[in-house]
PDB file of C-alpha atoms in Angstrom:
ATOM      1  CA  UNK A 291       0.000   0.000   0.000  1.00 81.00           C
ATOM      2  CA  UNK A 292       1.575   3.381  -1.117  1.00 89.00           C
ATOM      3  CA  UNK A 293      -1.114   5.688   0.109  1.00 86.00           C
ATOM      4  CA  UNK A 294      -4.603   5.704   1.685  1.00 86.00           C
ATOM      5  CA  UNK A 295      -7.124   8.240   1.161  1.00 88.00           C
ATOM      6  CA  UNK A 296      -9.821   7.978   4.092  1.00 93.00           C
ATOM      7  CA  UNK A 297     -13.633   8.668   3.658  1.00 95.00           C
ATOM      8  CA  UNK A 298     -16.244   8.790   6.142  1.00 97.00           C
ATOM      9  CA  UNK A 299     -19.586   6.937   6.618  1.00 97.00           C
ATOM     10  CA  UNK A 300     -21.608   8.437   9.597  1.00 97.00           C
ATOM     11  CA  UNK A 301     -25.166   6.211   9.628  1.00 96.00           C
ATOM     12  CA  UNK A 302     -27.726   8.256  11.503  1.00 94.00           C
ATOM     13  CA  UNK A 303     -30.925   6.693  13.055  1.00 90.00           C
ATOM     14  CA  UNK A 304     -34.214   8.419  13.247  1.00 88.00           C
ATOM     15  CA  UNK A 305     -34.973   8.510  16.759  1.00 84.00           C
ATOM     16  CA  UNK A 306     -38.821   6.937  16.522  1.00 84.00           C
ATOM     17  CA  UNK A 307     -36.692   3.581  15.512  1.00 86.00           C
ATOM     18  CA  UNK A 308     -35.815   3.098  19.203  1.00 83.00           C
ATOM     19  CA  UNK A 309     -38.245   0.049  19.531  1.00 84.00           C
ATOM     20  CA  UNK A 310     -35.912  -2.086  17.461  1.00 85.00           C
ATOM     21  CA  UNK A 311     -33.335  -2.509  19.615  1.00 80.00           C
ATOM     22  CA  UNK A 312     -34.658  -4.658  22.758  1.00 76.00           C
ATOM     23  CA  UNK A 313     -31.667  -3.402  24.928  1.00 78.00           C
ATOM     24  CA  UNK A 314     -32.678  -0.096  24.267  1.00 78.00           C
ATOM     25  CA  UNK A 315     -36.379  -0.636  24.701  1.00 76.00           C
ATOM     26  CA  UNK A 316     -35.267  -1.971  28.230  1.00 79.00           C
ATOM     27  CA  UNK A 317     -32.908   1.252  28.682  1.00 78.00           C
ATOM     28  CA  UNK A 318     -36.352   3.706  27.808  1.00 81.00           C
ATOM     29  CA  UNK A 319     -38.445   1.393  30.284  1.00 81.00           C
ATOM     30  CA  UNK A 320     -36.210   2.784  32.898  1.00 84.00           C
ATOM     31  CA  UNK A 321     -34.263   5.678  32.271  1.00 87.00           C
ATOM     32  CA  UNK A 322     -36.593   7.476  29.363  1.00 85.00           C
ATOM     33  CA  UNK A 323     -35.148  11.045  29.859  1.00 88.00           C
ATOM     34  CA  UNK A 324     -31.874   9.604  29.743  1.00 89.00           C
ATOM     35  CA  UNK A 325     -32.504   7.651  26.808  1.00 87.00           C
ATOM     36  CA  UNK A 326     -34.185  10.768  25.107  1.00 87.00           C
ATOM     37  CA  UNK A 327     -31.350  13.326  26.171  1.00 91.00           C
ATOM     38  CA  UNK A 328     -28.574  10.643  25.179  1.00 90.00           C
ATOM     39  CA  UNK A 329     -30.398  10.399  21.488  1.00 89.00           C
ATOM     40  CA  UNK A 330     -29.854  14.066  21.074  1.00 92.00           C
ATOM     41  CA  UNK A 331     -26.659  14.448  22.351  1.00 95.00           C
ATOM     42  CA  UNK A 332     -25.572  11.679  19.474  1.00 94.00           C
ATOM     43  CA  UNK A 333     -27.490  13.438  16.959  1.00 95.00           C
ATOM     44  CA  UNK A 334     -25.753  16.454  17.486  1.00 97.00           C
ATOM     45  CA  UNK A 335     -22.447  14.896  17.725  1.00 98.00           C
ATOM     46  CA  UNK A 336     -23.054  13.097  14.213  1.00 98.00           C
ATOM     47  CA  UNK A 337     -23.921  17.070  12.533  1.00 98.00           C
ATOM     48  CA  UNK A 338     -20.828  18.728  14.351  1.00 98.00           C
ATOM     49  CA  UNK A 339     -18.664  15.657  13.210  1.00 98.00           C
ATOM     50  CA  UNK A 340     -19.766  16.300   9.842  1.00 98.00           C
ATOM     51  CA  UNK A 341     -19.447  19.630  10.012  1.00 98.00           C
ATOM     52  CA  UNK A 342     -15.879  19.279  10.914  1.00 98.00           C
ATOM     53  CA  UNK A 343     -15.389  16.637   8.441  1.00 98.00           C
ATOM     54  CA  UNK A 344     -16.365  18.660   5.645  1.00 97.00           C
ATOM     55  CA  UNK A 345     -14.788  21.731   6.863  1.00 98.00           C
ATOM     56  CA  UNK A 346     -11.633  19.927   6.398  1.00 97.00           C
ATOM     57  CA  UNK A 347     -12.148  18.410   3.056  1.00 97.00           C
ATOM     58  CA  UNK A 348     -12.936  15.103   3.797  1.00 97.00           C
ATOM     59  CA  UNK A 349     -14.984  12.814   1.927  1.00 97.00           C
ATOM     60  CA  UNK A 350     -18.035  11.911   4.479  1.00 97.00           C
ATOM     61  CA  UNK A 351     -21.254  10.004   3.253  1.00 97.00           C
ATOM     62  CA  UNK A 352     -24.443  10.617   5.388  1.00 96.00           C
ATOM     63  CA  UNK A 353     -26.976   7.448   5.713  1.00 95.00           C
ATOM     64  CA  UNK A 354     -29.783   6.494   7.084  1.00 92.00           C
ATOM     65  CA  UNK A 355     -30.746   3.255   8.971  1.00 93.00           C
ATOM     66  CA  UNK A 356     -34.283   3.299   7.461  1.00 92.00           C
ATOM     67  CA  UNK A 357     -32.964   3.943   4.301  1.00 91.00           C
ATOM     68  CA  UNK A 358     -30.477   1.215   4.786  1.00 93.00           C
ATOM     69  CA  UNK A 359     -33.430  -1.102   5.755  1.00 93.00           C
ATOM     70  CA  UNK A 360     -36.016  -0.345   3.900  1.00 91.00           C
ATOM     71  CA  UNK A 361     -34.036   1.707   0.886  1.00 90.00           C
ATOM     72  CA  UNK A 362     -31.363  -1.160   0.710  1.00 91.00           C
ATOM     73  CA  UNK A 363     -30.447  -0.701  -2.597  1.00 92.00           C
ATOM     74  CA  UNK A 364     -30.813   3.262  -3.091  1.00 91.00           C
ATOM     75  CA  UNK A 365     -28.418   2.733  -0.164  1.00 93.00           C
ATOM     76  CA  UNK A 366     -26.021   0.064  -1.660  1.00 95.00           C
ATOM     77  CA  UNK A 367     -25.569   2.546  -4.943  1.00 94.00           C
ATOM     78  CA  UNK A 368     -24.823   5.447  -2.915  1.00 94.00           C
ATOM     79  CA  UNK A 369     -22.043   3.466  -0.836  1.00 96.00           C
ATOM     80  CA  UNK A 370     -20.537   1.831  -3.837  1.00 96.00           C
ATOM     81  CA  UNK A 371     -20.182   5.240  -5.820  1.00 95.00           C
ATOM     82  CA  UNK A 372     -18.879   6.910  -2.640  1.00 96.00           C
ATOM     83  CA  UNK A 373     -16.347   3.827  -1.765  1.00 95.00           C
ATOM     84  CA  UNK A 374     -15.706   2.854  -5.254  1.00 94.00           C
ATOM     85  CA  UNK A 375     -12.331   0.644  -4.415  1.00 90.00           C
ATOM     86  CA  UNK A 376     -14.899  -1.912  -2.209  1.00 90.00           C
ATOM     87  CA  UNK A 377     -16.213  -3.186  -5.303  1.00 92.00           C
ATOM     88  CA  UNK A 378     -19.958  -4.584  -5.427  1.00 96.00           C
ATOM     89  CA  UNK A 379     -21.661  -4.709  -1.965  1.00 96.00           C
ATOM     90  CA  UNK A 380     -23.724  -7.861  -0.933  1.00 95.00           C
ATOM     91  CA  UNK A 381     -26.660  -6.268   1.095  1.00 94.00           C
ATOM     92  CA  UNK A 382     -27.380  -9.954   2.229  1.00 92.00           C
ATOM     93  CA  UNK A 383     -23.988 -10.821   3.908  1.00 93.00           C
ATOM     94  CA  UNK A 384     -23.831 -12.378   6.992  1.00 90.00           C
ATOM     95  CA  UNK A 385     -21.052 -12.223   9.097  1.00 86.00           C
ATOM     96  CA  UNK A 386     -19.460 -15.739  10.337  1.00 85.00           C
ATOM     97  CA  UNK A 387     -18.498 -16.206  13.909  1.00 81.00           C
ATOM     98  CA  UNK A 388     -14.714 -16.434  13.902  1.00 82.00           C
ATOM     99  CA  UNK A 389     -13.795 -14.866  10.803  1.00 84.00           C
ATOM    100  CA  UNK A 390     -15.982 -11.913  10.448  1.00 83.00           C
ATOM    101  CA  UNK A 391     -16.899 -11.268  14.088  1.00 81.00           C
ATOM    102  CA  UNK A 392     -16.055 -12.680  17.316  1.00 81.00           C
ATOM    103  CA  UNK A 393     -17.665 -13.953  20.857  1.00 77.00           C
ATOM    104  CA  UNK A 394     -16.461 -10.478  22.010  1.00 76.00           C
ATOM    105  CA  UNK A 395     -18.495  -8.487  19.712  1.00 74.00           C
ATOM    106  CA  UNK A 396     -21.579  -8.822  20.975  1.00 73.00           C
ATOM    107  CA  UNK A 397     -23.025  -9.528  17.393  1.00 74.00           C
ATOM    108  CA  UNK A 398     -26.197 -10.816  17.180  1.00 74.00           C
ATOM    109  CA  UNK A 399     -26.522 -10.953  13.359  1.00 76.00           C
ATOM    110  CA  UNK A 400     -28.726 -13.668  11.714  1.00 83.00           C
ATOM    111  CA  UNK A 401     -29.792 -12.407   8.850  1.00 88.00           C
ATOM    112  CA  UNK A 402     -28.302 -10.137   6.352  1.00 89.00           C
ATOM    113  CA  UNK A 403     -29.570  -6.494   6.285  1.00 91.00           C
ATOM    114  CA  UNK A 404     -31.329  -6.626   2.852  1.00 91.00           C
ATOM    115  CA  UNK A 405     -33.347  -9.903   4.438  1.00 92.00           C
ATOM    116  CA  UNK A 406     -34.024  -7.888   7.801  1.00 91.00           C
ATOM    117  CA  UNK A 407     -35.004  -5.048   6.126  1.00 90.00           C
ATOM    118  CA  UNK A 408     -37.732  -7.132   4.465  1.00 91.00           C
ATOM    119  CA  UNK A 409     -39.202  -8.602   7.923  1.00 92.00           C
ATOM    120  CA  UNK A 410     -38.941  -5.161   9.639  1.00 90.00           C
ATOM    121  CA  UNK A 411     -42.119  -3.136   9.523  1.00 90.00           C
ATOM    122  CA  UNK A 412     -41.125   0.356  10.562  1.00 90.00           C
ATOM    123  CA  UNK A 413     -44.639   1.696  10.655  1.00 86.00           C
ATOM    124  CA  UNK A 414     -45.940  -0.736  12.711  1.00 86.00           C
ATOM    125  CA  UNK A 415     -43.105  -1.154  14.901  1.00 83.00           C
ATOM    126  CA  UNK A 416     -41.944   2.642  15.320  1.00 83.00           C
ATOM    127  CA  UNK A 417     -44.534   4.620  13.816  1.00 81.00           C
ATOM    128  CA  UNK A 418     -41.792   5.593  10.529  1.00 84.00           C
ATOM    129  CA  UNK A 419     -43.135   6.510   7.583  1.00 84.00           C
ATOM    130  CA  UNK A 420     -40.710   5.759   4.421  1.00 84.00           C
ATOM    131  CA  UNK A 421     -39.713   8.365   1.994  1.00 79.00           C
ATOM    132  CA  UNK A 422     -38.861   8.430  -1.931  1.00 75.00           C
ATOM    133  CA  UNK A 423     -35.226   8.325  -2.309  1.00 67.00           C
ATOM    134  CA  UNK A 424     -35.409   8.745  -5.796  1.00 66.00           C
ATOM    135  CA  UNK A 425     -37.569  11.576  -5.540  1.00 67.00           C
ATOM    136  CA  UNK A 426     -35.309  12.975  -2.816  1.00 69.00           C
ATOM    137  CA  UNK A 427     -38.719  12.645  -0.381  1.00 73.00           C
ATOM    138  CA  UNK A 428     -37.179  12.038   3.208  1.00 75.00           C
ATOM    139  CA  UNK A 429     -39.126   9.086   5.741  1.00 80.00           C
ATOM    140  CA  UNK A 430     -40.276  10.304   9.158  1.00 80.00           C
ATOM    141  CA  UNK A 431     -41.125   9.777  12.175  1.00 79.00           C
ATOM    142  CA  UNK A 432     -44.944  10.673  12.599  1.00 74.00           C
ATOM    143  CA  UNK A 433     -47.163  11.239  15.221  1.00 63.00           C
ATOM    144  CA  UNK A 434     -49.201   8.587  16.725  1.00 53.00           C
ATOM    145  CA  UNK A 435     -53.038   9.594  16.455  1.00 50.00           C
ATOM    146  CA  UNK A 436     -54.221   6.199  17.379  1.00 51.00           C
ATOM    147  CA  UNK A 437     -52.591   6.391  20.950  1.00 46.00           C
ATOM    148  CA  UNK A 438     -54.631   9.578  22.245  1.00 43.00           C
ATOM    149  CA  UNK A 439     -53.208   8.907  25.769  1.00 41.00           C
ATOM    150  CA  UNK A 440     -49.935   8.846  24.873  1.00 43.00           C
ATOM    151  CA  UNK A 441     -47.583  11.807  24.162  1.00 40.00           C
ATOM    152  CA  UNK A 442     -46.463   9.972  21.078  1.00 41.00           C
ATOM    153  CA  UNK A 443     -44.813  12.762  18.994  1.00 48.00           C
ATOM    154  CA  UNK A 444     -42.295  11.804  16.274  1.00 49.00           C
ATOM    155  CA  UNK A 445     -39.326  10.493  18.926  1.00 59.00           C
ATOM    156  CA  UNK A 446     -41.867   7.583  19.423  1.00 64.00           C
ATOM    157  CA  UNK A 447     -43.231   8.727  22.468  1.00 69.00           C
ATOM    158  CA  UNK A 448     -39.793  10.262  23.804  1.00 74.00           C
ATOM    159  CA  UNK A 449     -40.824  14.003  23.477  1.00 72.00           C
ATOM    160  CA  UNK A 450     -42.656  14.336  26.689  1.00 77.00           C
ATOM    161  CA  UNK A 451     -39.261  13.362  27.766  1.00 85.00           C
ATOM    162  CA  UNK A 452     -37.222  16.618  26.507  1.00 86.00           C
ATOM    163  CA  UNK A 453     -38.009  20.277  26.848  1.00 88.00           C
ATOM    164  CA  UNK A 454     -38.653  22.790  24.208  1.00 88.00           C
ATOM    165  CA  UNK A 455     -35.039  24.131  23.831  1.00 92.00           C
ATOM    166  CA  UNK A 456     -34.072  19.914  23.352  1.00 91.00           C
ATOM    167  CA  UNK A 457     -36.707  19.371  20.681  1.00 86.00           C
ATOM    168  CA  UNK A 458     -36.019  22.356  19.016  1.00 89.00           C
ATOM    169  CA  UNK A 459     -32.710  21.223  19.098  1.00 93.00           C
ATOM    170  CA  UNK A 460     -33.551  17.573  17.656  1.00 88.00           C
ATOM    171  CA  UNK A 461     -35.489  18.772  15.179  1.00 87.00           C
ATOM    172  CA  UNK A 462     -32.581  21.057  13.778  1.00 93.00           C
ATOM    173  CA  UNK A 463     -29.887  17.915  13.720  1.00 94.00           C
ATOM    174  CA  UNK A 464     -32.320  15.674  11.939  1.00 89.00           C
ATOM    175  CA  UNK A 465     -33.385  18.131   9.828  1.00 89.00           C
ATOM    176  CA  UNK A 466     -29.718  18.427   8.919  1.00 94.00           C
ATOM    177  CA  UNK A 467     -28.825  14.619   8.248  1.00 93.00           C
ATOM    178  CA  UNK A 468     -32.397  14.065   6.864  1.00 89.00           C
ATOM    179  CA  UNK A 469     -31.243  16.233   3.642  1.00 88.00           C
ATOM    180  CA  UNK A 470     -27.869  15.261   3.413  1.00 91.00           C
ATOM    181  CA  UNK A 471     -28.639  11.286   3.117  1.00 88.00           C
ATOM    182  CA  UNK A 472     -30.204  12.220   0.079  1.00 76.00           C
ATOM    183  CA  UNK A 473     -27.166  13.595  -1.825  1.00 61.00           C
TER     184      UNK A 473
END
């Protein structure tokens, strides 16, 4: 190797997806303002790292995990013409215990993320509505009219959790990646 030229993936995830993740469902059962707070302090860190990255000149790619779920091969076409030298991406691969990952990684993988993408139902499970890629129409979280007892606002029920200066502030960071994972 005689040089390497580094580029940057940052995947974001729209905070209504929460419910996905049964370790974080857990964490929201009993900590939900830390949860929420902790959501928008890594939003904000994934803008200001971009920010930075693209202040310096750095290649940086912007996805997101809906997209990459639901949008798998919008998504696979934006990766391989950002990261050209990886060559054709398998959106179905899945990682073998003791060559891809290991016991320490934690990973729980079964199924490739093309195939998981297929089983997930993001409006059902989070209350996500897709968007139009090709139309440059960005997916969202939406409000939940069929739980009238619930606060559920687009963070999936984690706004009651965050006061107005917060949500203001979450709303300006997705608002940010939203457009930019559709470059």
């Amino acid at each position: 190797v005689n040089s390497l030229r580094a580029a940057y993936v940052i995947m974001y995830k729209p905070i209504c997806l929460w419910p996905m993740s049964h370790v974080v469902a857990a964490h929201v059962q009993h900590e939900p303002t830390v949860h929420a707070k902790r959501e928008l302090d890594e939003l904000e860190k994934q803008v200001e790292l971009h920010k930075s990255l693209a202040a310096a000149g750095r290649p940086v790619l912007i996805i997101n995990y809906a997209d990459l779920l639901k949008n798998s091969e919008f998504t696979k076409k934006r990766l391989e013409e950002f990261l050209p030298c990886v060559g054709p991406l398998n959106m179905d691969f899945v990682p073998q215990s003791g060559s891809d990952v290991w016991p320490g990684n934690d990973m729980k993988i079964t199924v490739g993320v093309e195939t998981y993408g297929k089983q997930a139902d993001l409006k059902e499970c989070c209350n996500f509505q897709l968007g139009n890629p090709r139309r440059k129409e960005v997916g969202e979280c939406l409000v939940d009219h069929n739980r009238p007892n619930e606060k559920a606002d687009f963070l999936g029920g984690l706004d009651r959790f965050l006061d107005n200066v917060e949500h203001h502030r979450l709303m300006k960071a997705t608002r940010y990646l939203d457009e930019l994972s559709y470059i």
